[in-house]
Short mmCIF file of C-alpha atoms and ligand atoms in Angstrom, two decimals:
data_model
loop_
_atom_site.label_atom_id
_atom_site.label_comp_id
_atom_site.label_asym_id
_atom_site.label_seq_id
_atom_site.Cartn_x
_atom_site.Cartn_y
_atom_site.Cartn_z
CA UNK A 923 -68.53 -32.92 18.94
CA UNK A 924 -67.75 -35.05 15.79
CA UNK A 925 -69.55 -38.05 16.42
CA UNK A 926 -70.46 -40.70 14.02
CA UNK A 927 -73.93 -40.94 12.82
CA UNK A 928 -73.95 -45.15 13.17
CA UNK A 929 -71.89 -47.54 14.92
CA UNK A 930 -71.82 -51.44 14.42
CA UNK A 931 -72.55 -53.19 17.81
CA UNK A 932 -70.89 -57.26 18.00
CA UNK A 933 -72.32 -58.83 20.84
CA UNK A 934 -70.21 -60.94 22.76
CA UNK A 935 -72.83 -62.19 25.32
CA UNK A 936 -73.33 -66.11 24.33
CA UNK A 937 -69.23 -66.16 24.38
CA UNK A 938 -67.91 -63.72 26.97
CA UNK A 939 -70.34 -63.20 29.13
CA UNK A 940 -71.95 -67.38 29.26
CA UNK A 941 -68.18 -68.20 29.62
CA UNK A 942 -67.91 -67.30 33.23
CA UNK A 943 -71.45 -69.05 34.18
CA UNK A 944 -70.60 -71.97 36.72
CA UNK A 945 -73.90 -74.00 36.11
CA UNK A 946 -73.72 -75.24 32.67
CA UNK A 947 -76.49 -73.27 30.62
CA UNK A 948 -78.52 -76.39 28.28
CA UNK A 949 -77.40 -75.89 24.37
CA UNK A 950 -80.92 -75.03 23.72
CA UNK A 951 -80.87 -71.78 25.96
CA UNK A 952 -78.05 -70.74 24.26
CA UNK A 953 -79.23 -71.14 20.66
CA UNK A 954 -82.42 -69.69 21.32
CA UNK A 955 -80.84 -66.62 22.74
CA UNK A 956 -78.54 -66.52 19.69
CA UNK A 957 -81.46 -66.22 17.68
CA UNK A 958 -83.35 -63.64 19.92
CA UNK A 959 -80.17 -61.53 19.51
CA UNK A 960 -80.10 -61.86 15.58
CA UNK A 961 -83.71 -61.32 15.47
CA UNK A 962 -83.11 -58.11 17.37
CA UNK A 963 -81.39 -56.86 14.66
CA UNK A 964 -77.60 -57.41 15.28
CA UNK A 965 -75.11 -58.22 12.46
CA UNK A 966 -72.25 -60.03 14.68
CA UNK A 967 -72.71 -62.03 17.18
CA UNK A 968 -69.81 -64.00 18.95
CA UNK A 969 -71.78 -67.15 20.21
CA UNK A 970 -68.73 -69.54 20.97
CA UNK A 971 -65.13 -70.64 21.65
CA UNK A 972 -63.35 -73.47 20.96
CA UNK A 973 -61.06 -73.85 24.05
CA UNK A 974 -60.09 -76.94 25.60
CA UNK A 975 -63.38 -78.07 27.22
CA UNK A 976 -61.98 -78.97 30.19
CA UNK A 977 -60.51 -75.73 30.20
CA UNK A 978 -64.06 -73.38 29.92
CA UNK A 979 -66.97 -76.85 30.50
CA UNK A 980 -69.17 -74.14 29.95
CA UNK A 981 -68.10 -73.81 25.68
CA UNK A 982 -68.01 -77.33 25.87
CA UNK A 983 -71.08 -77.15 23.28
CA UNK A 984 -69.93 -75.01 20.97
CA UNK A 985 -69.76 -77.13 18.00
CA UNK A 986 -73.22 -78.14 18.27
CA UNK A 987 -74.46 -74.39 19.35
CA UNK A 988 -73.05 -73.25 15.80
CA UNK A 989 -73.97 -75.99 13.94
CA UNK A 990 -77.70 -75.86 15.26
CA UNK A 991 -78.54 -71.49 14.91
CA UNK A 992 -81.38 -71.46 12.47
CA UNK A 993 -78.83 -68.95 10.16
CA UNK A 994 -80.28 -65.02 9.87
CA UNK A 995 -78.70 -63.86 6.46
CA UNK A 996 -76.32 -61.29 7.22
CA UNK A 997 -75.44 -62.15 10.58
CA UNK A 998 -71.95 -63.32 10.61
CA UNK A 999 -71.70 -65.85 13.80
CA UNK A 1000 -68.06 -65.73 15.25
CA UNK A 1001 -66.20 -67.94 17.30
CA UNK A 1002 -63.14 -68.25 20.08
CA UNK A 1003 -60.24 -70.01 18.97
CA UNK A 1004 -57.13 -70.28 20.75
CA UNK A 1005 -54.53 -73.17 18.77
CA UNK A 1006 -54.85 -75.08 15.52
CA UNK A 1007 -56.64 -77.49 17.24
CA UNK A 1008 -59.91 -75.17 18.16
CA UNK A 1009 -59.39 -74.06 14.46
CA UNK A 1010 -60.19 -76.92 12.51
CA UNK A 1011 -63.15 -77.98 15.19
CA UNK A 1012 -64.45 -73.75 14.55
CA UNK A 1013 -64.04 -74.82 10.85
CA UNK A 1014 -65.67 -77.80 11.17
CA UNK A 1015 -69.06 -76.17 12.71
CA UNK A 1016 -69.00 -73.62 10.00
CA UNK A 1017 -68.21 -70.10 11.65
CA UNK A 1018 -67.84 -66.74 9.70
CA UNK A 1019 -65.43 -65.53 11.82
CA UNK A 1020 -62.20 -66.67 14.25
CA UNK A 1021 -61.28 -64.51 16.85
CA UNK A 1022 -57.46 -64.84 18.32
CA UNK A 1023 -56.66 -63.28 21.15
CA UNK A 1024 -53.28 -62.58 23.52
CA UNK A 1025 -52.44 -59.90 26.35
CA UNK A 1026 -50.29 -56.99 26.13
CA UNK A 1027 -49.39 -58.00 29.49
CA UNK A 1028 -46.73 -60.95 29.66
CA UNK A 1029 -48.13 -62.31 33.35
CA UNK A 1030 -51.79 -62.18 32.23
CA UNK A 1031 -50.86 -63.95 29.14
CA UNK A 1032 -49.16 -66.59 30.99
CA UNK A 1033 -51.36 -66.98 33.27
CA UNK A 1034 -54.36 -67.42 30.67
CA UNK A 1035 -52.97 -69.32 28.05
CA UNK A 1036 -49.29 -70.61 29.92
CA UNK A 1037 -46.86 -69.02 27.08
CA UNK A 1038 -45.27 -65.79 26.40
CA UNK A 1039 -46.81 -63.48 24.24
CA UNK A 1040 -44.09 -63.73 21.43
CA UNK A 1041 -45.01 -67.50 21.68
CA UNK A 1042 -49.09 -67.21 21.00
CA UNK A 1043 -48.47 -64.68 17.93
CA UNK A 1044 -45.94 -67.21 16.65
CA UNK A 1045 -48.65 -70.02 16.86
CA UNK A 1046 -51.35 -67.40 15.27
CA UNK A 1047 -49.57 -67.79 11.96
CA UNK A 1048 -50.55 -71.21 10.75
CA UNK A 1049 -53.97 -70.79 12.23
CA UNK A 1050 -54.34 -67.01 10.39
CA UNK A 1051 -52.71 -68.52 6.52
CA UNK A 1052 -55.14 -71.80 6.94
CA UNK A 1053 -58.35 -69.64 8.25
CA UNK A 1054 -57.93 -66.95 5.55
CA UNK A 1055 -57.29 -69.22 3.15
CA UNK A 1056 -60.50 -71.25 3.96
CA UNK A 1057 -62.59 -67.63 3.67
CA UNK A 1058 -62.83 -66.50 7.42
CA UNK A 1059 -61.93 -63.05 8.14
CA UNK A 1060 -60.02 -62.79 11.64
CA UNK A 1061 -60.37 -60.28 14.52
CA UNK A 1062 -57.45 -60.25 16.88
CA UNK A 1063 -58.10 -59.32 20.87
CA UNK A 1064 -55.25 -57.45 22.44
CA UNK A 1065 -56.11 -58.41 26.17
CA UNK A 1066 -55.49 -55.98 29.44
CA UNK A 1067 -54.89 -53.54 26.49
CA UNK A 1068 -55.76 -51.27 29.16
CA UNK A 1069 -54.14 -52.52 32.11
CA UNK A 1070 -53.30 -55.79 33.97
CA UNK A 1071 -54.81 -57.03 37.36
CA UNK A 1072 -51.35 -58.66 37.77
CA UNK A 1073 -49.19 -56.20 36.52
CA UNK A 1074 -51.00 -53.20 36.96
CA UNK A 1075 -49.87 -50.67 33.79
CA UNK A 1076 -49.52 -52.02 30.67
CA UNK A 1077 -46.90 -49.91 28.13
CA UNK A 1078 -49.12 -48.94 25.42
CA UNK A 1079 -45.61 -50.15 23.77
CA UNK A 1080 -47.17 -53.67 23.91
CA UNK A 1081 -50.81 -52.71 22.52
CA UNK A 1082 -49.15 -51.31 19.32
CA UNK A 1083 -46.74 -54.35 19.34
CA UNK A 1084 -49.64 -56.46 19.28
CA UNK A 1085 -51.96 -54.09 16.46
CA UNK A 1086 -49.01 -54.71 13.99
CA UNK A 1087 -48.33 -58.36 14.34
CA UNK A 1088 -52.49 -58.69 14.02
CA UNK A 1089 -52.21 -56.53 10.44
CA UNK A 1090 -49.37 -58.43 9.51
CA UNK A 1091 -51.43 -61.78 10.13
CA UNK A 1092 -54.02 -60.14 7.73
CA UNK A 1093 -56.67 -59.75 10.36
CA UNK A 1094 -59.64 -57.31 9.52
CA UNK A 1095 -59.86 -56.25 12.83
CA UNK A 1096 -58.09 -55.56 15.99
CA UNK A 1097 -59.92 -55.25 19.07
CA UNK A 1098 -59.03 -53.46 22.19
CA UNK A 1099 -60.11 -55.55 25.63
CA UNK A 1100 -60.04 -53.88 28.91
CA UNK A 1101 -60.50 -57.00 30.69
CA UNK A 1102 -60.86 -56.32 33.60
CA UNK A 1103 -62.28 -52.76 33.41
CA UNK A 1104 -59.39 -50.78 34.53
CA UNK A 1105 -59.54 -48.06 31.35
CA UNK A 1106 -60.67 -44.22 31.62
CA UNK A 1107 -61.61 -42.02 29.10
CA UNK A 1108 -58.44 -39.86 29.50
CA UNK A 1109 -56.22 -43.07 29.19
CA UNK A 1110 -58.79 -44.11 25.82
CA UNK A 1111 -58.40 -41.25 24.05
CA UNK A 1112 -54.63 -41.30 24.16
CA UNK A 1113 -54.71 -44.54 23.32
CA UNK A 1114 -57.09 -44.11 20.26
CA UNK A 1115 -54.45 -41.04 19.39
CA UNK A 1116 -51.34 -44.03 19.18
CA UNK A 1117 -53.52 -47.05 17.76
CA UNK A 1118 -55.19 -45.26 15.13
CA UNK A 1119 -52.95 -44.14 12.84
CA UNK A 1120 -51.85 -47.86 12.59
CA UNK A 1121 -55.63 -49.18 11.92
CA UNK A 1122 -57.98 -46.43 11.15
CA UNK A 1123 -61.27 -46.58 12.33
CA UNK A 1124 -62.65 -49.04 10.26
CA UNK A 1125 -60.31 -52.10 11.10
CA UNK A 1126 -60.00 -51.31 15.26
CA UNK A 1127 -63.07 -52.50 17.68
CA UNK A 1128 -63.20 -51.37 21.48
CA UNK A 1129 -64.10 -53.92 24.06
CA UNK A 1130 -65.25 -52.44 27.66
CA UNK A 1131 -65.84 -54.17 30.81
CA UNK A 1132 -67.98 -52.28 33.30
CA UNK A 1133 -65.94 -53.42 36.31
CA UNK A 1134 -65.30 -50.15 37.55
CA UNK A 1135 -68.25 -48.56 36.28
CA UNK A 1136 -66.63 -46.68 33.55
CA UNK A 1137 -67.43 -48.20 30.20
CA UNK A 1138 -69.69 -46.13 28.73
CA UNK A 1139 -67.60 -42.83 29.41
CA UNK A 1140 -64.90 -45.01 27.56
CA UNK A 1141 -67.40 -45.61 24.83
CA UNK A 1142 -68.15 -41.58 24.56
CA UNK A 1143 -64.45 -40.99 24.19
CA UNK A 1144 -63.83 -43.61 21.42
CA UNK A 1145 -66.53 -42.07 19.80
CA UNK A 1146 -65.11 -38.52 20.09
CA UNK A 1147 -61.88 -40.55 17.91
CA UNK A 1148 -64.83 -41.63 15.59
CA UNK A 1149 -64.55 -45.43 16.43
CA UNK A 1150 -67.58 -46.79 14.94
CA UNK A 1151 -67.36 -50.58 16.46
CA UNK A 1152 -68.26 -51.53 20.07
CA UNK A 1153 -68.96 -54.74 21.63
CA UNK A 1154 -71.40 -55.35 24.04
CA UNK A 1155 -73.01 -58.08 26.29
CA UNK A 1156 -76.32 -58.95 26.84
CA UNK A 1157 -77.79 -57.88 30.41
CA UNK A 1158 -73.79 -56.78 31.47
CA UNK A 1159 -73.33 -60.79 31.58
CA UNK A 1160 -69.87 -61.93 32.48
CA UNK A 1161 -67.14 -61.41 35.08
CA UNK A 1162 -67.05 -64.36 37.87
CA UNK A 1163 -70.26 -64.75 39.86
CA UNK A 1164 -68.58 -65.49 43.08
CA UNK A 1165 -66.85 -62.28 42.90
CA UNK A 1166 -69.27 -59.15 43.39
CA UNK A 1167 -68.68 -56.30 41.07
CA UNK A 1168 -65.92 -58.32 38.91
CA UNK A 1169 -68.71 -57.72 36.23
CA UNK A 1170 -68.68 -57.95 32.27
CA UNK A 1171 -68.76 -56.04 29.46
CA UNK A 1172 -71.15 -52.91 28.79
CA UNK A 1173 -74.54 -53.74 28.88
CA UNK A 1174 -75.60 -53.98 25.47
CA UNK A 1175 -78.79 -52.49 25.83
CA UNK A 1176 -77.27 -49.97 28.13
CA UNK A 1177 -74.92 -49.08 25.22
CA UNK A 1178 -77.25 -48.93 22.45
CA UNK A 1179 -80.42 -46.68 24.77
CA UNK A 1180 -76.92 -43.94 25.01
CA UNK A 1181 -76.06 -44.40 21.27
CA UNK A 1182 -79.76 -43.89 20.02
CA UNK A 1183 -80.52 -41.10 22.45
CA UNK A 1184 -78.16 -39.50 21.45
CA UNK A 1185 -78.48 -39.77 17.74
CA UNK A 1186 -76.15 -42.80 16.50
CA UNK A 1187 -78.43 -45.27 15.04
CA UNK A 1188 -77.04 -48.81 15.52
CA UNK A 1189 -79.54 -51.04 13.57
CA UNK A 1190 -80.79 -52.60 16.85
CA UNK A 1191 -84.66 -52.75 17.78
CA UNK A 1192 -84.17 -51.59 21.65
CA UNK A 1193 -87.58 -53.28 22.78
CA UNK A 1194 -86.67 -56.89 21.59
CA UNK A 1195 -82.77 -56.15 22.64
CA UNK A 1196 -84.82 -55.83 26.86
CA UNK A 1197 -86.66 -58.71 25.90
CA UNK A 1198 -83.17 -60.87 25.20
CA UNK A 1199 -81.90 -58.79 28.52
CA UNK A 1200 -84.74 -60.02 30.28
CA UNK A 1201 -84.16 -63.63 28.68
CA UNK A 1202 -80.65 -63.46 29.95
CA UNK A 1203 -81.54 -62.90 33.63
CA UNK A 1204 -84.40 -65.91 33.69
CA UNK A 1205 -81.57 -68.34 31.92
CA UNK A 1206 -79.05 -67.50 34.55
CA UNK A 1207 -81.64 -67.03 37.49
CA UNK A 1208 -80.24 -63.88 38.81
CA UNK A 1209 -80.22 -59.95 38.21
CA UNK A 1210 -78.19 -58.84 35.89
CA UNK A 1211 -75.83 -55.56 35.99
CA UNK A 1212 -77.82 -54.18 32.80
CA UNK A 1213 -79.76 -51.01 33.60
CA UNK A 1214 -82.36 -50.77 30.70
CA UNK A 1215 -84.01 -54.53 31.51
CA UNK A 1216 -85.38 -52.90 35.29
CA UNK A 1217 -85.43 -48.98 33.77
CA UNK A 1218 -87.67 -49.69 30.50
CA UNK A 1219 -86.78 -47.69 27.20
CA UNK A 1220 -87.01 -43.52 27.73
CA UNK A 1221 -89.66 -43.52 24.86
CA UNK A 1222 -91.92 -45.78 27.61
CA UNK A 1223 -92.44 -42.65 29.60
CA UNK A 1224 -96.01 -41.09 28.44
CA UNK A 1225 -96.35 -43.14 26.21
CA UNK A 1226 -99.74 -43.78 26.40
CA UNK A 1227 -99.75 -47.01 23.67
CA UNK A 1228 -96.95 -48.52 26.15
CA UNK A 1229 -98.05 -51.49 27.61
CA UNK A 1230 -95.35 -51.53 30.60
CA UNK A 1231 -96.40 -49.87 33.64
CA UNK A 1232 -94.59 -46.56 33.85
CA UNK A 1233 -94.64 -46.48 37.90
CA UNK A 1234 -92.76 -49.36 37.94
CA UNK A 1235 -89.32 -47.30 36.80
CA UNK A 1236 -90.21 -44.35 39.24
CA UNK A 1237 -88.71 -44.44 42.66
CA UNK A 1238 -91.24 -44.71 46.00
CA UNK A 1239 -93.77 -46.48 43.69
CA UNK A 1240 -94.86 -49.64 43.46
CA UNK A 1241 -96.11 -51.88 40.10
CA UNK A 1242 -99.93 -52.33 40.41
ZN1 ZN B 1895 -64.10 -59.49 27.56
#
């Protein structure tokens, strides 16, 4: 296999995966996991959107969330934004990076954002000329890239629609959403085989749900394409709460454990990443889908320095 030897992780956790929380998480909670994920050793972190509050309460902070990280130097904190307005507040609070996003699926669009898709790449124009201009690079989500819940298949027709008007808007990178975790590796790969040739691997970024359980195979088969950015989110955080197994995106620390064991070095320090999983689950007062937080690191096992209690990872047995 022709894998890449490192891969950049962006964590969407604080954004994606706090979105869906229904009890509003304080601003401090949310900052102070910003900067337990930076300290951890990640390089992009998506820690807001600037939605219509009364659209997402929960983002309702988001101004003061960026405005307040104590700033890591050369950790590029990216935000949401979905109309000129959520631009100039994202300018405003000083992000290094807008994200846009629209469906390749015309219901889902509507649905999300109440226009056709033709419509919200019209209105990224102004916002893409005034953010470039003011020195913020642009990634561009193609939602239900993989499918739609409402429409079921989604042409890949409409993905590559989507990656061109994104390079035309002069975004750095285009990143592929499966939503709501409807994507196989099979499906991936010919994907990656269409989409590529259009981006390379540098400008394209794969974004995996776990819903059906099959992100990380996804991951493997980007790799096998040698895509070299992932996202991620903290503890598997995200999906809707009231609806069990509508969960987020890949664990994070789920993701990087496969990526190291096997080789791929991704810059992140795996014991501090279980301590922000572990963070995670106390802010939101639940367990979290996230495997590595209950599991421990494979390097715990024998490890005679380790200060965890082994037994507590091996079936039958109980923690002292
Ligand atoms: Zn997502």
């Amino acid at each position: 296999m022709n894998l890449p030897g490192s891969v950049t992780i962006v964590e969407v956790g604080p954004r994606d995966g706090l979105q869906n929380e229904p009890d509003f998480v304080p601003t401090e909670r949310k900052i102070e996991l910003i900067e337990r994920l930076a300290e951890a050793g990640f390089k992009r972190i998506e820690v807001a959107s600037f939605v219509h509050p009364k659209a997402v309460p929960q983002m309702r902070d988001s101004a003061e969330v960026v405005g307040r990280i104590r700033r890591q130097p050369g950790v590029v904190y990216s935000a949401l934004v979905p109309n000129e307005k959520g631009l100039e507040r994202a300018l405003a609070s000083g992000v290094g990076e807008i994200a846009l996003f629209v469906s390749a699926s015309e219901t889902h669009n509507r649905e999300n954002v109440g226009m056709a898709t033709a419509s919200s790449l019209e209105g990224f124009r102004k916002i893409a000329e005034t953010a470039l201009a003011g020195g913020i690079r642009i990634r561009g989500y193609v939602v239900t890239a993989f499918g739609c819940p409402y429409e079921g298949t989604v042409p890949p027709e409409n993905v590559e629609r989507i990656v061109d008007a994104y390079r035309s808007l002069g975004t750095h990178e285009v990143a592929l959403g499966d939503t709501t975790g409807m994507a196989n590796p099979s499906q991936v790969s010919r994907m990656l085989d269409r989409i590529l040739p259009r981006l390379g691997t540098t400008g394209l970024a794969l974004h995996f749900h776990d819903t059906r359980g099959t992100a990380l195979a996804n991951v493997l088969a980007a790799l096998q394409h040698e895509v070299t950015v992932f996202d991620g989110s903290i503890g598997g955080l995200g999906g809707c709460p009231y609806a069990p197994g509508a969960s987020g995106n890949v664990a994070t620390e789920d993701l990087v454990n496969m990526l190291e064991e096997m080789g791929i070095r991704t810059g992140i320090d795996l014991r501090k990443l279980i301590d922000c999983a572990r963070y995670t689950r106390g802010i939101v007062g639940r367990s979290l889908p996230g495997h590595l937080a209950t599991a421990g690191m494979i390097r715990w096992a024998g490890d005679p320095t380790n200060t965890e209690d082994p037994r507590q990872n091996v079936p039958g047995q109980r923690p002292k």
